[in-house]
Amino acid sequence: MAEKVVIKEVAARDGLQAQPKHLTVEQRIALLGALVETGVSELEIGSFVSPKAVPQMAGTDEIAANLPPAQLAYSALVPNMKGYELAVRAGIRSHAIALAATEEMNQNNIRKGLEDTFTMGEEILDRAAAEGVDIHAYLAVAFECPYEGAVEESLVLEQVDRLMQHQPARLMIADTIGAANPAAVHSMMRKLVDRYGSERLGCHFHDTRAMGLANVYAALQAGVRQFDASAGGLGGCPFAPGAKGNVATEDVVMLCESIGYDTGLNMPKLLEAVALLSDMIGAPQGGRAHTWLSKQCA
Ligand code: COA
Ligand code: ZN
């Protein structure tokens, strides 16, 4: 039996949150329906954030109330305790919280300093543990910050140690602006896997510098088996200048399956979801292997 790689599909959140074209709630629900069809086991539906800060994610509560019935883990991003409460009220029991490794990134993203962000993160983690809610804690800009530059590995390791004391269901190392390289990824993830095992760790890569897949491979070699990816490679953070799309789900599936892992995703269905997304956005989307994959599936 092939070893499993778990993919969390983030096109409906990271994919859409920085798009100049704002999709309607109905379109976002239709997109989620197409993504469910791909067979993905984890699907992020949107964010419970201030609609003033990220208008693209307004109406995520309505989306939560109209999710396609499916046997998979739906999750949402929450930036603070208010978002946590809104998500729980909407019936979402798996949340992503994003804590950036640097002062400036936290200030720009959620208007809080580094220490306040971590204190808030710990409060959310402790409350979620008591209430049986799963939290995936993201350490954002874990390799490079768009405001402060390179981030030291030793700092990230310390921050992970701090967060792990509050038992996140998963700790995600996020290369928010796509500045990591495979050597840095392998070095960091090997140390973390040695310390915490691979079950509670995952990686979130952007493909800004064409190293997205190489970074996924480096993380796989280090023992990581959980990855975020976005159908069509759509993505970016509105508060991280220079961040391009996430590593494309179809590219990650292709890589993993070609070297013997099982992702459980259906490639033709995934390409259908990418086509729908392209229609909705009004511009062609697709990962680096899009042309080849489309020919294979034709
Ligand atoms: N969802 C919806 N509304 C929220 C909210 C949330 N999670 N948190 C705060 N608000 C509302 C408040 O109720 C308040 O509303 P009012 O003006 O009608 O009274 C308003 O937002 C301001 O509240 P405040 O706590 O002062 O927030 P802020 O202005 O300091 O903004 C965040 C902080 C976190 C809400 C905002 O920066 C944000 O939503 N950031 C999103 C970041 C993001 O999604 N980044 C990309 C992914 S990492
Ligand atoms: Zn991202």
CSV table of N, CA and C in Angstrom, one decimal, residues 5-10 40 203-207 211-217 219-220 224-233 246-265 267 270 286-290 293:
chain,number,residue,atom,x,y,z
A,5,VAL,N,-0.1,10.9,1.4
A,5,VAL,CA,0.2,12.3,1.6
A,5,VAL,C,-1.2,13.1,1.6
A,6,VAL,N,-1.4,13.8,2.7
A,6,VAL,CA,-2.6,14.6,2.9
A,6,VAL,C,-2.5,16.0,2.3
A,7,ILE,N,-3.5,16.3,1.5
A,7,ILE,CA,-3.5,17.7,0.9
A,7,ILE,C,-4.7,18.4,1.5
A,8,LYS,N,-4.4,19.6,2.0
A,8,LYS,CA,-5.5,20.5,2.3
A,8,LYS,C,-5.7,21.5,1.2
A,9,GLU,N,-6.8,21.5,0.6
A,9,GLU,CA,-7.1,22.4,-0.6
A,9,GLU,C,-7.5,23.8,-0.1
A,10,VAL,N,-6.7,24.8,-0.5
A,10,VAL,CA,-6.9,26.1,0.0
A,10,VAL,C,-7.3,27.2,-1.0
A,40,VAL,N,-10.5,15.4,-2.3
A,40,VAL,CA,-9.6,15.9,-1.3
A,40,VAL,C,-10.2,15.7,0.1
A,203,CYS,N,3.4,21.6,5.7
A,203,CYS,CA,4.1,22.8,5.1
A,203,CYS,C,3.1,23.4,4.1
A,204,HIS,N,3.3,24.8,4.0
A,204,HIS,CA,2.4,25.6,3.1
A,204,HIS,C,3.4,26.4,2.3
A,205,PHE,N,3.4,26.1,1.0
A,205,PHE,CA,4.4,26.8,0.1
A,205,PHE,C,3.7,27.6,-1.0
A,206,HIS,N,4.3,28.7,-1.3
A,206,HIS,CA,4.0,29.5,-2.5
A,206,HIS,C,5.0,29.4,-3.5
A,207,ASP,N,4.7,29.6,-4.8
A,207,ASP,CA,5.6,29.2,-5.9
A,207,ASP,C,6.2,30.5,-6.6
A,211,MET,N,10.2,27.6,-7.0
A,211,MET,CA,10.8,26.5,-6.1
A,211,MET,C,9.7,25.8,-5.3
A,212,GLY,N,8.4,26.0,-5.6
A,212,GLY,CA,7.4,25.4,-4.8
A,212,GLY,C,7.5,23.9,-4.8
A,213,LEU,N,7.5,23.3,-5.9
A,213,LEU,CA,7.5,21.8,-6.0
A,213,LEU,C,8.8,21.3,-5.4
A,214,ALA,N,9.9,22.0,-5.6
A,214,ALA,CA,11.2,21.5,-5.1
A,214,ALA,C,11.1,21.6,-3.6
A,215,ASN,N,10.4,22.6,-3.0
A,215,ASN,CA,10.3,22.7,-1.6
A,215,ASN,C,9.4,21.6,-1.0
A,216,VAL,N,8.3,21.2,-1.8
A,216,VAL,CA,7.5,20.1,-1.4
A,216,VAL,C,8.3,18.8,-1.3
A,217,TYR,N,9.1,18.6,-2.3
A,217,TYR,CA,10.0,17.4,-2.4
A,217,TYR,C,11.0,17.4,-1.2
A,219,ALA,N,10.6,18.8,1.7
A,219,ALA,CA,9.8,18.5,2.9
A,219,ALA,C,9.4,17.0,3.0
A,220,LEU,N,9.1,16.4,1.8
A,220,LEU,CA,8.8,15.0,1.8
A,220,LEU,C,10.0,14.2,2.2
A,224,VAL,N,7.8,15.1,6.0
A,224,VAL,CA,6.5,15.8,6.1
A,224,VAL,C,5.6,15.0,5.2
A,225,ARG,N,4.3,14.9,5.6
A,225,ARG,CA,3.3,14.2,4.8
A,225,ARG,C,2.0,15.0,4.7
A,226,GLN,N,2.0,16.2,5.1
A,226,GLN,CA,0.8,17.0,5.0
A,226,GLN,C,1.2,18.4,4.4
A,227,PHE,N,0.4,18.7,3.4
A,227,PHE,CA,0.7,19.9,2.6
A,227,PHE,C,-0.6,20.7,2.3
A,228,ASP,N,-0.5,22.0,2.2
A,228,ASP,CA,-1.5,22.8,1.7
A,228,ASP,C,-1.2,23.0,0.2
A,229,ALA,N,-2.2,23.1,-0.6
A,229,ALA,CA,-2.1,23.4,-2.0
A,229,ALA,C,-3.3,24.0,-2.6
A,230,SER,N,-3.2,24.8,-3.7
A,230,SER,CA,-4.3,25.5,-4.2
A,230,SER,C,-4.6,25.1,-5.7
A,231,ALA,N,-5.8,24.7,-6.0
A,231,ALA,CA,-6.1,24.3,-7.3
A,231,ALA,C,-5.8,25.4,-8.3
A,232,GLY,N,-5.1,25.1,-9.4
A,232,GLY,CA,-4.7,26.1,-10.4
A,232,GLY,C,-3.6,27.0,-10.0
A,233,GLY,N,-3.1,26.8,-8.7
A,233,GLY,CA,-2.0,27.6,-8.3
A,233,GLY,C,-2.4,29.0,-7.9
A,246,ASN,N,-0.1,29.9,-4.5
A,246,ASN,CA,0.3,28.7,-3.8
A,246,ASN,C,0.8,27.7,-4.8
A,247,VAL,N,1.5,26.8,-4.2
A,247,VAL,CA,1.9,25.6,-5.1
A,247,VAL,C,0.6,25.0,-5.5
A,248,ALA,N,0.5,24.6,-6.8
A,248,ALA,CA,-0.7,24.2,-7.4
A,248,ALA,C,-1.0,22.7,-7.0
A,249,THR,N,-2.3,22.5,-6.6
A,249,THR,CA,-2.7,21.2,-6.1
A,249,THR,C,-2.4,20.1,-7.2
A,250,GLU,N,-2.6,20.4,-8.5
A,250,GLU,CA,-2.4,19.4,-9.5
A,250,GLU,C,-0.9,19.1,-9.7
A,251,ASP,N,-0.1,20.1,-9.4
A,251,ASP,CA,1.4,19.8,-9.5
A,251,ASP,C,1.8,19.0,-8.3
A,252,VAL,N,1.3,19.3,-7.1
A,252,VAL,CA,1.7,18.5,-5.9
A,252,VAL,C,1.2,17.1,-6.1
A,253,VAL,N,0.0,16.9,-6.6
A,253,VAL,CA,-0.6,15.5,-6.8
A,253,VAL,C,0.3,14.8,-7.8
A,254,MET,N,0.6,15.4,-8.9
A,254,MET,CA,1.5,14.8,-9.9
A,254,MET,C,2.8,14.4,-9.3
A,255,LEU,N,3.5,15.3,-8.6
A,255,LEU,CA,4.8,15.0,-8.0
A,255,LEU,C,4.6,13.8,-7.0
A,256,CYS,N,3.7,13.9,-6.1
A,256,CYS,CA,3.6,12.8,-5.1
A,256,CYS,C,3.2,11.5,-5.7
A,257,GLU,N,2.3,11.5,-6.6
A,257,GLU,CA,1.9,10.2,-7.2
A,257,GLU,C,3.0,9.6,-8.1
A,258,SER,N,3.8,10.5,-8.7
A,258,SER,CA,4.8,10.0,-9.6
A,258,SER,C,6.0,9.3,-8.8
A,259,ILE,N,6.1,9.7,-7.6
A,259,ILE,CA,7.2,9.0,-6.8
A,259,ILE,C,6.6,8.1,-5.7
A,260,GLY,N,5.3,7.6,-6.0
A,260,GLY,CA,4.8,6.5,-5.2
A,260,GLY,C,3.9,6.8,-4.0
A,261,TYR,N,3.6,8.0,-3.8
A,261,TYR,CA,2.6,8.4,-2.7
A,261,TYR,C,1.2,8.4,-3.2
A,262,ASP,N,0.3,8.2,-2.3
A,262,ASP,CA,-1.1,8.2,-2.6
A,262,ASP,C,-1.8,9.5,-2.0
A,263,THR,N,-2.3,10.3,-2.9
A,263,THR,CA,-3.0,11.6,-2.4
A,263,THR,C,-4.5,11.4,-2.3
A,264,GLY,N,-5.0,10.4,-3.0
A,264,GLY,CA,-6.5,10.2,-3.0
A,264,GLY,C,-7.2,11.1,-3.9
A,265,LEU,N,-6.5,12.0,-4.6
A,265,LEU,CA,-7.2,13.0,-5.5
A,265,LEU,C,-7.4,12.4,-6.9
A,267,MET,N,-7.4,13.4,-10.7
A,267,MET,CA,-6.8,14.4,-11.5
A,267,MET,C,-7.8,15.0,-12.5
A,270,LEU,N,-10.0,17.3,-10.6
A,270,LEU,CA,-9.2,18.5,-10.2
A,270,LEU,C,-9.1,19.5,-11.4
A,286,GLY,N,-3.8,27.5,-13.6
A,286,GLY,CA,-3.2,26.2,-13.8
A,286,GLY,C,-1.8,26.2,-13.3
A,287,GLY,N,-1.4,25.0,-12.8
A,287,GLY,CA,0.0,24.9,-12.3
A,287,GLY,C,1.0,24.8,-13.4
A,288,ARG,N,2.2,24.5,-13.1
A,288,ARG,CA,3.3,24.5,-14.1
A,288,ARG,C,3.1,23.3,-15.1
A,289,ALA,N,2.4,22.2,-14.7
A,289,ALA,CA,2.3,21.1,-15.6
A,289,ALA,C,0.9,21.1,-16.2
A,290,HIS,N,0.2,22.2,-16.3
A,290,HIS,CA,-1.2,22.3,-16.7
A,290,HIS,C,-1.4,21.7,-18.1
A,293,LEU,N,-0.7,17.9,-18.1
A,293,LEU,CA,-1.7,17.2,-17.4
A,293,LEU,C,-3.1,17.2,-18.2
